[in-house]
PDB file of C-alpha atoms in Angstrom:
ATOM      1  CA  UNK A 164    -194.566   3.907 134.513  1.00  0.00           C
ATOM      2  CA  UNK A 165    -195.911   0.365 135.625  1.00  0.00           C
ATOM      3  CA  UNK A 166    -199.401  -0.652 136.409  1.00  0.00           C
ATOM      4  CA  UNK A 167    -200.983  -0.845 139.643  1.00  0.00           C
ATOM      5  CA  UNK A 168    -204.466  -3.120 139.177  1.00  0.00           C
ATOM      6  CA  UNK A 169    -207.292  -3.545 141.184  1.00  0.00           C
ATOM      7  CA  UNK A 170    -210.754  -4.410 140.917  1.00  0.00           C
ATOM      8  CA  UNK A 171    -213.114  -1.755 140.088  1.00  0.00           C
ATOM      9  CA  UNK A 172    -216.028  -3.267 142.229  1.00  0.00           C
ATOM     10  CA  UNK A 173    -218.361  -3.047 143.568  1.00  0.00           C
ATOM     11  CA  UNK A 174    -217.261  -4.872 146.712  1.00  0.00           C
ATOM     12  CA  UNK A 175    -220.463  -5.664 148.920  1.00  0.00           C
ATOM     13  CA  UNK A 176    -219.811  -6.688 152.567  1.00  0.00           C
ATOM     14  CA  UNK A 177    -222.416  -6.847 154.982  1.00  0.00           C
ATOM     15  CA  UNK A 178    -222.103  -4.473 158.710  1.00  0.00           C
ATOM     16  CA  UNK A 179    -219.054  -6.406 160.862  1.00  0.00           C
ATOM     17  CA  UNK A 180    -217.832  -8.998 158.036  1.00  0.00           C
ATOM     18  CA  UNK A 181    -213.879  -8.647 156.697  1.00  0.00           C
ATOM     19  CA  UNK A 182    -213.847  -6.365 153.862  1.00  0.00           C
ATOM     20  CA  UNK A 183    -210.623  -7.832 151.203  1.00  0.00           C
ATOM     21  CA  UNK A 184    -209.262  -5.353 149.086  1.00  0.00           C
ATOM     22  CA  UNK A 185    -206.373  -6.543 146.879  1.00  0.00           C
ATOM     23  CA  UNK A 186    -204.096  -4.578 144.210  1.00  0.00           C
ATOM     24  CA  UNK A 187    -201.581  -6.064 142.174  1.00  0.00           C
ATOM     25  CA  UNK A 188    -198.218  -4.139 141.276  1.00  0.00           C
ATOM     26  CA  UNK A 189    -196.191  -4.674 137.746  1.00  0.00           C
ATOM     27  CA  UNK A 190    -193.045  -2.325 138.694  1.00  0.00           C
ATOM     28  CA  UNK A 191    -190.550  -4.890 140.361  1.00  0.00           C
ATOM     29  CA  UNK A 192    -188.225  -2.577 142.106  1.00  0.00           C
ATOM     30  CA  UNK A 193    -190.996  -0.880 144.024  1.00  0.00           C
ATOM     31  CA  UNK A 194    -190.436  -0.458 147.689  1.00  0.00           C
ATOM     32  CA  UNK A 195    -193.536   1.716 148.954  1.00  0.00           C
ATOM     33  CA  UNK A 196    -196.766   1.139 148.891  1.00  0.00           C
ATOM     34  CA  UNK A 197    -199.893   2.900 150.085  1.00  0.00           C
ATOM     35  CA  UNK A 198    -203.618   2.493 150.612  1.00  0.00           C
ATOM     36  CA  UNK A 199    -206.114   5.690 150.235  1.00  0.00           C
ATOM     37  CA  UNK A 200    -209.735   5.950 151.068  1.00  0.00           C
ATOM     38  CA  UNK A 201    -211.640   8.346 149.204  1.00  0.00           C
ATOM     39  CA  UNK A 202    -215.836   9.354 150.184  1.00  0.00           C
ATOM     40  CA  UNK A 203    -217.611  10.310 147.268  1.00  0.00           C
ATOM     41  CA  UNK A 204    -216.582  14.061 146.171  1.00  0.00           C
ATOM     42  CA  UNK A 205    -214.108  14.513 149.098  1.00  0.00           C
ATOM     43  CA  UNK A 206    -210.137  13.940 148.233  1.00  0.00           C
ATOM     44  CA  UNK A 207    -208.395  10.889 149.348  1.00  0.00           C
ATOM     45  CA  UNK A 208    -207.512  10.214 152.786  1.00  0.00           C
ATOM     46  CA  UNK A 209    -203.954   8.098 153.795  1.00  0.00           C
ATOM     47  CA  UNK A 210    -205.447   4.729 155.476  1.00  0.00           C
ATOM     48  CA  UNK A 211    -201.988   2.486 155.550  1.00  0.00           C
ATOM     49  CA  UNK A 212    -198.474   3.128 154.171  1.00  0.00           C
ATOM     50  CA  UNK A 213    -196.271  -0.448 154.157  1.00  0.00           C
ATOM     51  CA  UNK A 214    -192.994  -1.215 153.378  1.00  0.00           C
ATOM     52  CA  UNK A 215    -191.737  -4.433 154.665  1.00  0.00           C
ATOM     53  CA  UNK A 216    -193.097  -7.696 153.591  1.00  0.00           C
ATOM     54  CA  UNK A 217    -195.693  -8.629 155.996  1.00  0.00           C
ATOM     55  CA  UNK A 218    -198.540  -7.299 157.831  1.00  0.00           C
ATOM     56  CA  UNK A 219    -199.027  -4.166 159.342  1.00  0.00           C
ATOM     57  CA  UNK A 220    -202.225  -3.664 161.844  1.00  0.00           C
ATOM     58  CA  UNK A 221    -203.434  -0.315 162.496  1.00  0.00           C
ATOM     59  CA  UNK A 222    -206.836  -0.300 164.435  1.00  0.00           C
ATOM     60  CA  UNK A 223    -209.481  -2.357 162.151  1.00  0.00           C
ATOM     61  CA  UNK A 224    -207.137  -1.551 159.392  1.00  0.00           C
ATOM     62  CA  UNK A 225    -204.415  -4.426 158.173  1.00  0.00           C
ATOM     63  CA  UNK A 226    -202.462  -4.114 155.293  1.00  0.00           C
ATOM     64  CA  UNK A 227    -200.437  -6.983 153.685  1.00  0.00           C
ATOM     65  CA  UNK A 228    -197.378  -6.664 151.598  1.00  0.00           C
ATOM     66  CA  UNK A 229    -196.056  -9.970 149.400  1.00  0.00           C
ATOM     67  CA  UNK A 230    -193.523  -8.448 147.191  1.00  0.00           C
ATOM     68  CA  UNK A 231    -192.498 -11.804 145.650  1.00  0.00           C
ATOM     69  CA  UNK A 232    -195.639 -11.762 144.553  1.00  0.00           C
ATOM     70  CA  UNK A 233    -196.364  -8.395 143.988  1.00  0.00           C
ATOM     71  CA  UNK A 234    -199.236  -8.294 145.062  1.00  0.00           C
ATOM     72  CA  UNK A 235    -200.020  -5.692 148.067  1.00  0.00           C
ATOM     73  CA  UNK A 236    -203.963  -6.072 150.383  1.00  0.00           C
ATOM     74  CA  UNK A 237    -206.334  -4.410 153.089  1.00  0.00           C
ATOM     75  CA  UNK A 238    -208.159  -5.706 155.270  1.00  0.00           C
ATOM     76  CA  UNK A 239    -211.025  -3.917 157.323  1.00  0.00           C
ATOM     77  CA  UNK A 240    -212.283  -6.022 160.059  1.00  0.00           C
ATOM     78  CA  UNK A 241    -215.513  -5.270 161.839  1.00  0.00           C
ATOM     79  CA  UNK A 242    -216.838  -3.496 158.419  1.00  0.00           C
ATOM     80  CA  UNK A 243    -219.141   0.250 159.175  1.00  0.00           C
ATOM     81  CA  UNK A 244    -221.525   1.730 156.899  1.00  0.00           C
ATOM     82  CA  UNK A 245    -218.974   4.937 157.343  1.00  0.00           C
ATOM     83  CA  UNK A 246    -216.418   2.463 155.401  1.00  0.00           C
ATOM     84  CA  UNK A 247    -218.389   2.125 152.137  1.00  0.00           C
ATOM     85  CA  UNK A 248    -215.930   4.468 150.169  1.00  0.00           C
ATOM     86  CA  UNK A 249    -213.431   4.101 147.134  1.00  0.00           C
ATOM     87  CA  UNK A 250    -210.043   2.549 148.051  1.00  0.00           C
ATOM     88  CA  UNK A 251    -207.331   3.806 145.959  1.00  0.00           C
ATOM     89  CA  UNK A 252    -204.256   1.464 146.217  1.00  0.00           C
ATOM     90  CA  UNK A 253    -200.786   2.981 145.014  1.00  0.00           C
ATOM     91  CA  UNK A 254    -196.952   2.468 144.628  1.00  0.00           C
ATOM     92  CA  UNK A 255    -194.165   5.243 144.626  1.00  0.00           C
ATOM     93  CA  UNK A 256    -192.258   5.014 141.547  1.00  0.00           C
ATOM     94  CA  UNK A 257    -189.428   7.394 140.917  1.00  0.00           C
ATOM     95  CA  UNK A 258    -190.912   9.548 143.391  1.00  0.00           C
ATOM     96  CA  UNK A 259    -194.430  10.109 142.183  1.00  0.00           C
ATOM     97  CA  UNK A 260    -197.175   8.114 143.495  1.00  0.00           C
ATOM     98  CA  UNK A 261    -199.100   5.510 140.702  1.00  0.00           C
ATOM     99  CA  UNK A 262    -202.800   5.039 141.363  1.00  0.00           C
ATOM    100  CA  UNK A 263    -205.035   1.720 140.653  1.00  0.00           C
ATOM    101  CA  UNK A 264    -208.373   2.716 139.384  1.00  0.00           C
ATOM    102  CA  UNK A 265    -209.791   2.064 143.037  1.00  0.00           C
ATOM    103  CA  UNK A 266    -211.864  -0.570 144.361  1.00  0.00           C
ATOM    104  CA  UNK A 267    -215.545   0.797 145.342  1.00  0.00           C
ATOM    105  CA  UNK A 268    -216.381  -0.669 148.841  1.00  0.00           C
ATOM    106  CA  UNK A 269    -219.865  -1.030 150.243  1.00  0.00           C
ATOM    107  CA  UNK A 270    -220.996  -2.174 153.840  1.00  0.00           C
ATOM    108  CA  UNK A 271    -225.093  -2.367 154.268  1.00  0.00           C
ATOM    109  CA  UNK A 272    -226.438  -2.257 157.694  1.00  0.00           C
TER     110      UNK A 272
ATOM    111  CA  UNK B  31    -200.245  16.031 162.026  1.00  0.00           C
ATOM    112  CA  UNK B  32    -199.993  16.355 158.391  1.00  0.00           C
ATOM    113  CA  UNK B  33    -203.286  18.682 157.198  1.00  0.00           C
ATOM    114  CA  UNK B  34    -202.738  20.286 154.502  1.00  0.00           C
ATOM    115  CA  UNK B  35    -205.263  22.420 153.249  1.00  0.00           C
ATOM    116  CA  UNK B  36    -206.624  24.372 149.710  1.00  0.00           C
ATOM    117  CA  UNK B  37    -208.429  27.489 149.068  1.00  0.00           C
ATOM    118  CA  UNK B  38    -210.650  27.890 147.173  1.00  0.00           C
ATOM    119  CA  UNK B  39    -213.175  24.842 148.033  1.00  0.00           C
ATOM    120  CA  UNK B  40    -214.805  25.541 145.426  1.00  0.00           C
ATOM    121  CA  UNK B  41    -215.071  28.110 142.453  1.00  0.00           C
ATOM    122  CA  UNK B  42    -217.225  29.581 139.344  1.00  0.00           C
ATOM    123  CA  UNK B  43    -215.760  31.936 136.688  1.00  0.00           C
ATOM    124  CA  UNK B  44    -216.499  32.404 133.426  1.00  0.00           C
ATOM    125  CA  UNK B  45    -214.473  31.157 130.427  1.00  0.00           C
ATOM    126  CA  UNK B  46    -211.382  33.053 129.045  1.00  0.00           C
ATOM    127  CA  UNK B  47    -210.426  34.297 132.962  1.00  0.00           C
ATOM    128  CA  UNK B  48    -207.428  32.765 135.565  1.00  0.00           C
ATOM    129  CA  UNK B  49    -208.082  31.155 138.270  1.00  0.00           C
ATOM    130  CA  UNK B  50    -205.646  30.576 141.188  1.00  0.00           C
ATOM    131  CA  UNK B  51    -205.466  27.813 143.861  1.00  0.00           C
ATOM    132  CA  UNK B  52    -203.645  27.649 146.993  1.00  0.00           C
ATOM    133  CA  UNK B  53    -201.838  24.522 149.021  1.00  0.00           C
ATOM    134  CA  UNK B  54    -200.422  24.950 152.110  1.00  0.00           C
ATOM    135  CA  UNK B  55    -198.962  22.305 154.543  1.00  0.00           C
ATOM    136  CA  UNK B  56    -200.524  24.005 158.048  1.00  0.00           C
ATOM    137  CA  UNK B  57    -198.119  21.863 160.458  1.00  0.00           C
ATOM    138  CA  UNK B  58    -194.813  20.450 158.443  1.00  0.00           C
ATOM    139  CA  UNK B  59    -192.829  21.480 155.950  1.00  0.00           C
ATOM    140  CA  UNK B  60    -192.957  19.919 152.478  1.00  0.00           C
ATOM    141  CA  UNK B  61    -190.078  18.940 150.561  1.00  0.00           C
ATOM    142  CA  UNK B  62    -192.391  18.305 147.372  1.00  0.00           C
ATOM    143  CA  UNK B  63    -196.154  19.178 146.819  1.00  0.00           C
ATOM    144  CA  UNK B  64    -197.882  17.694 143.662  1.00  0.00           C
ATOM    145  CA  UNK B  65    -201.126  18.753 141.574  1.00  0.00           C
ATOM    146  CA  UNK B  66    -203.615  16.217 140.269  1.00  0.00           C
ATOM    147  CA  UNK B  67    -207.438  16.612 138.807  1.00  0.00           C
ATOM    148  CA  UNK B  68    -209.950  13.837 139.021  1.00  0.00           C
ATOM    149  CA  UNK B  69    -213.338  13.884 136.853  1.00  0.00           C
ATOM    150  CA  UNK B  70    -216.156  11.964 137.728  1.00  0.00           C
ATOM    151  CA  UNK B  71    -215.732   8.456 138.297  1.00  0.00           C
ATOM    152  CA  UNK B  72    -212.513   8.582 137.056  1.00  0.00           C
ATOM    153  CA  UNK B  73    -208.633   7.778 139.081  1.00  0.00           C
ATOM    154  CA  UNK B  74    -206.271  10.612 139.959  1.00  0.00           C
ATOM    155  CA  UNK B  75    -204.531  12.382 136.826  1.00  0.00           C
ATOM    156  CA  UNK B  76    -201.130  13.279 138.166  1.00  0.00           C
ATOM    157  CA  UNK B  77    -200.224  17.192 136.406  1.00  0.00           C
ATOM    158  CA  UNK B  78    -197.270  18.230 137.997  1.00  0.00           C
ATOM    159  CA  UNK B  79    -194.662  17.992 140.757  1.00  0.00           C
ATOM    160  CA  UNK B  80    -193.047  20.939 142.511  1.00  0.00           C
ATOM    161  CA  UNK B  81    -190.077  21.317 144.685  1.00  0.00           C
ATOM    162  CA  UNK B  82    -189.642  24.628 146.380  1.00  0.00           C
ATOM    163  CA  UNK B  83    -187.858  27.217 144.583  1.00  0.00           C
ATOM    164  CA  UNK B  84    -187.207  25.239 141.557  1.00  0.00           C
ATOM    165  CA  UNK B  85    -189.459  24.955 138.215  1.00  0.00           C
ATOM    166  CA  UNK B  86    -192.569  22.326 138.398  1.00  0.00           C
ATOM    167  CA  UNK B  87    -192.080  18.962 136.602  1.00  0.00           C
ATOM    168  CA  UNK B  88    -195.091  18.611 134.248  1.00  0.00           C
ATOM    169  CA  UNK B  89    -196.628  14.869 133.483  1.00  0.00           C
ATOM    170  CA  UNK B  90    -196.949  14.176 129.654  1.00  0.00           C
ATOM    171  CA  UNK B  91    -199.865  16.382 127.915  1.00  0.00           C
ATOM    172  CA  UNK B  92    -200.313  18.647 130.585  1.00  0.00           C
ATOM    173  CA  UNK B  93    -199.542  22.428 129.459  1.00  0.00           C
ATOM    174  CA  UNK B  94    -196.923  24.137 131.252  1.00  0.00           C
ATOM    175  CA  UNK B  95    -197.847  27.647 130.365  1.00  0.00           C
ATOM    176  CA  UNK B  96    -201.790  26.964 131.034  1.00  0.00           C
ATOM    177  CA  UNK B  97    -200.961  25.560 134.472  1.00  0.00           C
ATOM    178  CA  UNK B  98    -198.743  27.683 136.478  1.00  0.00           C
ATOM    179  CA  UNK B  99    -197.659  25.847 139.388  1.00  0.00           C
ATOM    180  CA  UNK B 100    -195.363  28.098 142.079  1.00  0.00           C
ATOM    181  CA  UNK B 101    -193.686  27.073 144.758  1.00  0.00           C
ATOM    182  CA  UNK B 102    -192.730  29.573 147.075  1.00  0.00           C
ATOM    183  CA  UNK B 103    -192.153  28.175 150.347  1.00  0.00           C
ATOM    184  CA  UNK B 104    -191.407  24.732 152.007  1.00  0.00           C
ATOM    185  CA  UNK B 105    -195.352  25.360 152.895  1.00  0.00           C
ATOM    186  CA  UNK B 106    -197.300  27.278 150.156  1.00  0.00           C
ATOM    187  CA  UNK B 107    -197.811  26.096 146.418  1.00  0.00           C
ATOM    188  CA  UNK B 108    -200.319  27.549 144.173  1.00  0.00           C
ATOM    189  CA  UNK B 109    -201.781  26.345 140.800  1.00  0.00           C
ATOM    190  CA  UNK B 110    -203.068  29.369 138.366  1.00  0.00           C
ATOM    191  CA  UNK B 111    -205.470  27.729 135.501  1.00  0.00           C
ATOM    192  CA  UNK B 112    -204.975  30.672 132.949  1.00  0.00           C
ATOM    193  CA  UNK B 113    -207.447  31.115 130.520  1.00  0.00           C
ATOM    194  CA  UNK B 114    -209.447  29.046 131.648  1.00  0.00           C
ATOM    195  CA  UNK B 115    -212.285  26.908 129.267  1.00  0.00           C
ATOM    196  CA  UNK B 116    -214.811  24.744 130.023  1.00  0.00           C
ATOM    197  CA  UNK B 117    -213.314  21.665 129.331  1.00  0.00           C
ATOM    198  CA  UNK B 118    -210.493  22.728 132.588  1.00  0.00           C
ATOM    199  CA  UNK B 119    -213.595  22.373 134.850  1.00  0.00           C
ATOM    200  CA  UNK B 120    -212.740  19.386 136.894  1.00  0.00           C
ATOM    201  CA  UNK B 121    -212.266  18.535 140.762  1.00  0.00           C
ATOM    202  CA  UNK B 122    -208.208  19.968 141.791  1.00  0.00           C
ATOM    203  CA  UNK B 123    -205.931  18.093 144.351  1.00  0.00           C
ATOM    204  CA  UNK B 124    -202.909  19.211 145.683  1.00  0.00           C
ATOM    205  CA  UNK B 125    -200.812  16.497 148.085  1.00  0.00           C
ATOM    206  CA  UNK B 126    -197.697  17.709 150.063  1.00  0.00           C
ATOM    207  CA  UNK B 127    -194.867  14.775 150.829  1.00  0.00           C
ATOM    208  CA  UNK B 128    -192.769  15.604 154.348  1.00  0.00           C
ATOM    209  CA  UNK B 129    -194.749  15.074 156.974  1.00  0.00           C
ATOM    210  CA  UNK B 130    -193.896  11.940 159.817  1.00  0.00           C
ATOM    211  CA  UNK B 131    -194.136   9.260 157.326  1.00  0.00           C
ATOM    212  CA  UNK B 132    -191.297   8.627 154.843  1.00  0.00           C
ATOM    213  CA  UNK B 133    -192.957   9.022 151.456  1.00  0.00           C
ATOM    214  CA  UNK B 134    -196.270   9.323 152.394  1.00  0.00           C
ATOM    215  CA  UNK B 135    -198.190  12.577 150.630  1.00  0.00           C
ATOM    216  CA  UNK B 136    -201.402  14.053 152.378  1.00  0.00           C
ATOM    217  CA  UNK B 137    -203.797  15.429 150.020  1.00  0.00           C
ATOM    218  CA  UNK B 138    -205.690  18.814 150.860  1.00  0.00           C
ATOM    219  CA  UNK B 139    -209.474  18.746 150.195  1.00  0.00           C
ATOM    220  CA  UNK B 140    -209.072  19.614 146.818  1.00  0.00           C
ATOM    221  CA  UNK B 141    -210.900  22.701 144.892  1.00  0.00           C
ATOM    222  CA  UNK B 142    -213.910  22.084 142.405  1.00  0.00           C
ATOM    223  CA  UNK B 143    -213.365  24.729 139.239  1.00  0.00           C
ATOM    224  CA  UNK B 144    -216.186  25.265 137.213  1.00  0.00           C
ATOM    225  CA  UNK B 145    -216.270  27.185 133.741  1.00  0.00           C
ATOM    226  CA  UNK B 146    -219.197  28.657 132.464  1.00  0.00           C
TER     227      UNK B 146
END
């Protein structure tokens, strides 16, 4: 299986700044991709699914697909304490879903 | 839509006993549920994949006869950690893949397995 990369963090944002996550794919052929959030201890929670090349908006949530690039992101506008979690990024290859380690997100008040 | 839930939260038992975990889907059917375990600080570990009324497909390293995985229904799956050891104690996630998105899998709250 191919690599999914992001970075580990920790990602500081202050309370209402845009939060950038970004996660880069190696597997060419993939077609789906998917952003998690996971709270300390708890499992992880489906944020976004994408795709189409683009962007696709979804309350404060905006996820961005480039797959010339490969390279897939999330934005989270209007950042809440209540956001400062993990944010697992992942692709579907040959029907099983391939993590990145996560990025760690933090918003202080 | 799409809950999908696990029983035990959370559960103790002592080394050398089985221990047996339940997934349903509560409002869709699931074509395919999958197992992972997470330890602290560390990404999901993918174990298996299971399609209902067919055999689980185990990832690489991950023992088939120590982690039963059955899939009886389009909403139940269950994971039995035989024998268990120590070492098996570790946070349990199961994900079911069916519900209003195309290949999008909704995890259950996952089960915490400690062995003393």
């Amino acid at each position: 299986q191919k690599e999914v990369e992001q970075n580990s963090g920790p990602l500081s944002v202050p309370e209402g700044a845009i939060a950038s996550l970004n996660c880069t794919y190696s597997d060419r052929v993939s077609q789906s991709f998917f952003w998690y959030r996971q709270y300390s201890g708890k499992s992880p929670e489906l944020i976004m699914s994408i795709y189409s090349n683009g962007d696709k908006e979804d309350g404060r949530f905006t996820a961005q697909l480039n797959k010339a690039s490969q390279y897939v992101s999330l934005l989270i506008r209007d950042s809440q304490p209540s956001d400062s979690a993990t944010y697992l990024c992942a692709d579907m290859q040959g029907g099983k879903l391939i993590f990145g380690q996560g990025t760690e997100l933090s918003v202080k008040p | 839509g799409a809950v999908v839930s696990q029983h035990p939260s959370w559960v103790i038992c002592k080394s050398g006993t089985s221990v047996k975990i339940e997934c349903r889907s509560l409002d869709f059917q699931a074509t395919t549920m999958f197992w992972y375990r997470q330890f602290p600080k560390q990404s999901l570990m993918l174990m298996a994949t299971s399609n209902e009324g067919s055999k689980a497909t185990y990832e690489q390293g991950v023992e088939k006869d120590k982690f039963l995985i059955n899939h009886a229904s389009l909403t139940l799956s269950t994971l039995t950690v035989t024998s268990a050891h120590p070492e098996d104690s570790s946070f349990y996630i199961c994900s079911a893949e069916g519900g209003q998105g195309r290949y999008e899998q909704y995890f259950g709250p996952g089960t915490r397995l400690t062995v003393t």
